[in-house]
mmCIF file of C-alpha atoms in Angstrom:
data_model
loop_
_atom_site.group_PDB
_atom_site.id
_atom_site.type_symbol
_atom_site.label_atom_id
_atom_site.label_comp_id
_atom_site.label_asym_id
_atom_site.label_seq_id
_atom_site.Cartn_x
_atom_site.Cartn_y
_atom_site.Cartn_z
ATOM 1 C CA MET A 18 74.950 -14.680 -75.238
ATOM 2 C CA GLN A 19 73.855 -11.181 -76.152
ATOM 3 C CA THR A 20 74.205 -8.541 -73.441
ATOM 4 C CA MET A 21 71.211 -6.566 -72.244
ATOM 5 C CA ASN A 22 72.599 -3.335 -73.745
ATOM 6 C CA GLN A 23 73.116 -4.962 -77.166
ATOM 7 C CA HIS A 24 69.599 -6.399 -77.119
ATOM 8 C CA LEU A 25 68.131 -3.082 -75.964
ATOM 9 C CA ALA A 26 69.931 -1.171 -78.741
ATOM 10 C CA GLN A 27 68.681 -3.565 -81.421
ATOM 11 C CA ARG A 28 65.158 -3.639 -80.008
ATOM 12 C CA LEU A 29 64.889 0.150 -79.844
ATOM 13 C CA LYS A 30 66.165 0.552 -83.428
ATOM 14 C CA ALA A 31 63.751 -2.115 -84.686
ATOM 15 C CA LEU A 32 60.748 -0.521 -82.962
ATOM 16 C CA ARG A 33 61.572 2.942 -84.275
ATOM 17 C CA SER A 34 62.000 1.535 -87.782
ATOM 18 C CA GLU A 35 58.737 -0.423 -87.579
ATOM 19 C CA LEU A 36 56.824 2.684 -86.500
ATOM 20 C CA GLY A 37 58.704 5.032 -88.819
ATOM 21 C CA TRP A 38 59.622 7.224 -85.843
ATOM 22 C CA SER A 39 62.536 9.631 -85.798
ATOM 23 C CA LEU A 40 64.508 10.043 -82.583
ATOM 24 C CA ASP A 41 62.487 13.239 -82.041
ATOM 25 C CA ALA A 42 59.194 11.329 -82.325
ATOM 26 C CA ALA A 43 60.469 8.606 -79.978
ATOM 27 C CA ALA A 44 61.586 11.261 -77.467
ATOM 28 C CA ARG A 45 58.129 12.877 -77.535
ATOM 29 C CA ALA A 46 56.379 9.511 -77.054
ATOM 30 C CA THR A 47 58.619 8.293 -74.241
ATOM 31 C CA GLY A 48 59.644 11.436 -72.382
ATOM 32 C CA VAL A 49 63.280 10.320 -72.750
ATOM 33 C CA SER A 50 65.618 12.792 -74.437
ATOM 34 C CA LYS A 51 66.653 12.347 -78.049
ATOM 35 C CA ALA A 52 70.304 12.340 -76.935
ATOM 36 C CA MET A 53 69.696 9.546 -74.414
ATOM 37 C CA LEU A 54 67.738 7.458 -76.937
ATOM 38 C CA GLY A 55 70.589 7.867 -79.440
ATOM 39 C CA GLN A 56 73.136 6.771 -76.835
ATOM 40 C CA ILE A 57 71.042 3.718 -75.989
ATOM 41 C CA GLU A 58 70.715 2.767 -79.669
ATOM 42 C CA ARG A 59 74.481 3.025 -80.102
ATOM 43 C CA GLY A 60 75.056 0.909 -76.986
ATOM 44 C CA GLU A 61 76.795 3.823 -75.257
ATOM 45 C CA SER A 62 74.408 4.125 -72.321
ATOM 46 C CA SER A 63 73.025 1.707 -69.759
ATOM 47 C CA PRO A 64 69.610 3.132 -68.862
ATOM 48 C CA THR A 65 68.025 2.902 -65.432
ATOM 49 C CA VAL A 66 64.922 0.814 -64.748
ATOM 50 C CA ALA A 67 62.891 4.047 -64.676
ATOM 51 C CA THR A 68 64.160 5.034 -68.138
ATOM 52 C CA LEU A 69 63.465 1.554 -69.524
ATOM 53 C CA TRP A 70 59.895 1.775 -68.222
ATOM 54 C CA LYS A 71 59.407 5.166 -69.882
ATOM 55 C CA ILE A 72 60.640 3.767 -73.180
ATOM 56 C CA ALA A 73 58.459 0.633 -72.924
ATOM 57 C CA THR A 74 55.387 2.704 -72.043
ATOM 58 C CA GLY A 75 56.019 5.193 -74.852
ATOM 59 C CA PHE A 76 56.369 2.425 -77.424
ATOM 60 C CA ARG A 77 53.479 0.465 -75.847
ATOM 61 C CA VAL A 78 55.540 -2.687 -75.471
ATOM 62 C CA SER A 79 56.390 -4.878 -72.500
ATOM 63 C CA PHE A 80 59.258 -3.989 -70.181
ATOM 64 C CA SER A 81 60.792 -7.451 -70.534
ATOM 65 C CA SER A 82 61.065 -7.053 -74.309
ATOM 66 C CA PHE A 83 63.915 -4.577 -73.695
ATOM 67 C CA ILE A 84 65.799 -6.890 -71.344
ATOM 68 C CA GLU A 85 65.974 -10.033 -73.464
ATOM 69 C CA PRO A 86 64.342 -11.694 -76.467
ATOM 70 C CA ALA A 87 61.166 -13.686 -75.885
ATOM 71 C CA PRO A 88 62.112 -17.177 -74.709
ATOM 72 C CA THR A 89 61.978 -20.177 -76.943
ATOM 73 C CA ALA A 90 60.425 -23.211 -75.346
ATOM 74 C CA LYS A 91 60.131 -26.772 -76.472
ATOM 75 C CA GLY A 92 56.383 -27.276 -76.542
ATOM 76 C CA ASP A 93 54.699 -25.490 -73.664
ATOM 77 C CA VAL A 94 57.425 -26.152 -71.090
ATOM 78 C CA LEU A 95 59.883 -23.419 -70.156
ATOM 79 C CA TYR A 96 62.361 -23.733 -67.278
ATOM 80 C CA ARG A 97 64.098 -20.603 -65.978
ATOM 81 C CA THR A 98 66.434 -19.909 -63.044
ATOM 82 C CA ALA A 99 66.556 -16.400 -61.587
ATOM 83 C CA ASP A 100 70.264 -16.694 -60.726
ATOM 84 C CA ALA A 101 71.112 -17.340 -64.387
ATOM 85 C CA ILE A 102 69.178 -14.352 -65.780
ATOM 86 C CA ARG A 103 69.366 -11.724 -63.004
ATOM 87 C CA GLN A 104 70.689 -8.346 -64.165
ATOM 88 C CA GLN A 105 71.212 -4.952 -62.566
ATOM 89 C CA PRO A 106 70.316 -2.251 -65.112
ATOM 90 C CA ALA A 107 72.593 0.809 -64.914
ATOM 91 C CA GLY A 108 74.179 -0.616 -61.760
ATOM 92 C CA GLU A 109 71.342 0.853 -59.700
ATOM 93 C CA GLY A 110 69.746 -0.610 -56.583
ATOM 94 C CA MET A 111 67.298 -2.966 -58.292
ATOM 95 C CA GLN A 112 68.128 -6.356 -59.759
ATOM 96 C CA VAL A 113 65.797 -7.770 -62.416
ATOM 97 C CA ALA A 114 65.255 -11.396 -63.429
ATOM 98 C CA PRO A 115 62.592 -11.753 -66.153
ATOM 99 C CA LEU A 116 61.413 -15.239 -65.179
ATOM 100 C CA PHE A 117 58.733 -15.279 -67.873
ATOM 101 C CA PRO A 118 59.110 -12.438 -70.394
ATOM 102 C CA TYR A 119 55.961 -11.204 -72.097
ATOM 103 C CA GLU A 120 54.264 -13.510 -74.601
ATOM 104 C CA GLY A 121 51.037 -12.346 -76.226
ATOM 105 C CA ARG A 122 49.291 -15.676 -75.762
ATOM 106 C CA PHE A 123 49.540 -15.268 -71.982
ATOM 107 C CA GLY A 124 49.188 -11.480 -71.612
ATOM 108 C CA PHE A 125 51.672 -11.081 -68.760
ATOM 109 C CA GLU A 126 55.319 -10.968 -67.774
ATOM 110 C CA LEU A 127 56.693 -12.250 -64.453
ATOM 111 C CA PHE A 128 59.796 -10.865 -62.776
ATOM 112 C CA GLU A 129 61.824 -11.665 -59.710
ATOM 113 C CA LEU A 130 62.910 -8.234 -58.469
ATOM 114 C CA THR A 131 65.462 -7.509 -55.759
ATOM 115 C CA LEU A 132 65.438 -4.147 -54.013
ATOM 116 C CA LEU A 133 68.808 -3.470 -52.432
ATOM 117 C CA PRO A 134 68.839 -1.635 -49.075
ATOM 118 C CA GLY A 135 67.922 2.029 -49.484
ATOM 119 C CA TYR A 136 66.514 1.624 -53.004
ATOM 120 C CA ARG A 137 63.420 3.637 -53.883
ATOM 121 C CA ARG A 138 61.605 4.011 -57.181
ATOM 122 C CA GLU A 139 58.380 5.774 -57.975
ATOM 123 C CA SER A 140 56.895 4.730 -61.281
ATOM 124 C CA GLU A 141 54.832 6.752 -63.669
ATOM 125 C CA PRO A 142 51.521 5.190 -64.718
ATOM 126 C CA HIS A 143 51.656 2.385 -67.265
ATOM 127 C CA GLU A 144 49.153 2.049 -70.101
ATOM 128 C CA PRO A 145 45.448 1.964 -69.135
ATOM 129 C CA GLY A 146 44.340 -1.423 -67.832
ATOM 130 C CA VAL A 147 47.792 -2.668 -66.771
ATOM 131 C CA THR A 148 47.753 -4.391 -63.366
ATOM 132 C CA GLU A 149 50.618 -5.494 -61.144
ATOM 133 C CA HIS A 150 50.668 -8.363 -58.673
ATOM 134 C CA VAL A 151 53.426 -8.192 -56.040
ATOM 135 C CA ILE A 152 54.337 -11.137 -53.775
ATOM 136 C CA VAL A 153 57.172 -10.689 -51.259
ATOM 137 C CA ILE A 154 59.506 -13.692 -51.222
ATOM 138 C CA SER A 155 61.995 -12.493 -48.598
ATOM 139 C CA GLY A 156 62.761 -9.373 -46.628
ATOM 140 C CA THR A 157 60.503 -6.387 -46.108
ATOM 141 C CA MET A 158 59.570 -3.692 -48.589
ATOM 142 C CA GLU A 159 57.047 -0.946 -49.059
ATOM 143 C CA VAL A 160 54.770 -0.370 -52.021
ATOM 144 C CA LEU A 161 53.183 2.961 -52.963
ATOM 145 C CA VAL A 162 49.563 2.473 -54.025
ATOM 146 C CA ASP A 163 46.877 5.168 -54.133
ATOM 147 C CA GLY A 164 49.307 7.708 -52.659
ATOM 148 C CA GLU A 165 50.100 5.651 -49.555
ATOM 149 C CA TRP A 166 53.228 3.643 -48.713
ATOM 150 C CA ARG A 167 52.253 0.213 -47.319
ATOM 151 C CA ARG A 168 54.686 -2.177 -45.635
ATOM 152 C CA LEU A 169 54.824 -5.715 -47.028
ATOM 153 C CA GLU A 170 56.644 -8.545 -45.283
ATOM 154 C CA GLN A 171 57.594 -12.007 -46.506
ATOM 155 C CA GLY A 172 54.504 -13.814 -47.789
ATOM 156 C CA ALA A 173 52.441 -10.635 -48.255
ATOM 157 C CA ALA A 174 50.838 -9.912 -51.616
ATOM 158 C CA VAL A 175 49.074 -6.988 -53.266
ATOM 159 C CA ARG A 176 47.400 -6.437 -56.633
ATOM 160 C CA PHE A 177 46.880 -2.904 -57.928
ATOM 161 C CA ALA A 178 46.093 -0.882 -61.020
ATOM 162 C CA ALA A 179 49.471 0.109 -62.444
ATOM 163 C CA ASP A 180 47.969 2.740 -64.728
ATOM 164 C CA ARG A 181 48.320 5.150 -61.784
ATOM 165 C CA PRO A 182 51.477 6.381 -60.038
ATOM 166 C CA HIS A 183 52.999 3.673 -57.835
ATOM 167 C CA GLY A 184 56.351 2.792 -56.330
ATOM 168 C CA TYR A 185 58.628 0.433 -54.422
ATOM 169 C CA ARG A 186 61.183 1.012 -51.701
ATOM 170 C CA ASN A 187 63.366 -0.884 -49.274
ATOM 171 C CA LEU A 188 64.068 1.008 -46.065
ATOM 172 C CA GLY A 189 65.690 -2.028 -44.432
ATOM 173 C CA ASP A 190 69.261 -3.259 -44.128
ATOM 174 C CA VAL A 191 68.873 -6.428 -46.222
ATOM 175 C CA PRO A 192 67.651 -6.962 -49.783
ATOM 176 C CA ALA A 193 63.926 -7.408 -50.359
ATOM 177 C CA ILE A 194 63.034 -9.965 -53.029
ATOM 178 C CA PHE A 195 59.618 -10.131 -54.644
ATOM 179 C CA HIS A 196 57.801 -11.495 -57.644
ATOM 180 C CA ASN A 197 56.005 -8.985 -59.840
ATOM 181 C CA LEU A 198 53.475 -10.245 -62.359
ATOM 182 C CA ILE A 199 52.481 -7.495 -64.785
ATOM 183 C CA HIS A 200 49.291 -8.167 -66.724
ATOM 184 C CA TYR A 201 48.504 -6.276 -69.910
ATOM 185 C CA PRO A 202 44.903 -5.871 -71.042
ATOM 186 C CA SER A 203 43.898 -7.633 -74.225
ATOM 187 C CA PRO A 204 43.573 -5.615 -77.166
ATOM 188 C CA GLN A 205 46.907 -4.088 -76.211
ATOM 189 C CA SER A 206 49.730 -5.922 -77.855
ATOM 190 C CA PRO A 207 52.882 -5.175 -75.908
ATOM 191 C CA GLU A 208 55.038 -7.300 -78.178
ATOM 192 C CA ARG A 209 55.851 -6.043 -81.583
ATOM 193 C CA PRO A 210 58.228 -8.083 -83.719
#
């Protein structure tokens, strides 16, 4: 099985080639330094979730497309287990399991995300029209929406426009696990070959 860093390196190279972008052009579009992008392409760096989001947003592709290839399903049935696909990018305090990576025919990607105690991430806005749906599975977390941190406990859910600044944090002593469905507007095509 291909590691996340190998897949990310190949995906980034392929996208740059498809668009005819230099590392300089990719750095301007993503806000990630040319040096960092080069290290990622060579498999020498394990980027954080925040860096992966910047790259995905700059290239106008889905976040999950950098974690693993789109799944292959027999017919319309796809079984996935979070324990088998959970990863911890850059060893930071968030674990990511892309339960259903982005597929254009559906227009969304669904993650199981685990915030380890003390983890905090504020996200820059995604592309216009992107929405997020957060459902807390276990633990307690806070979500930053419209400039205000709101506490969410097990069973709580929120939907918000993700094309504005937003964030997640876990101020507790145990991990907080939630599902995050990210919906992309249709004419946007966040999956390039």
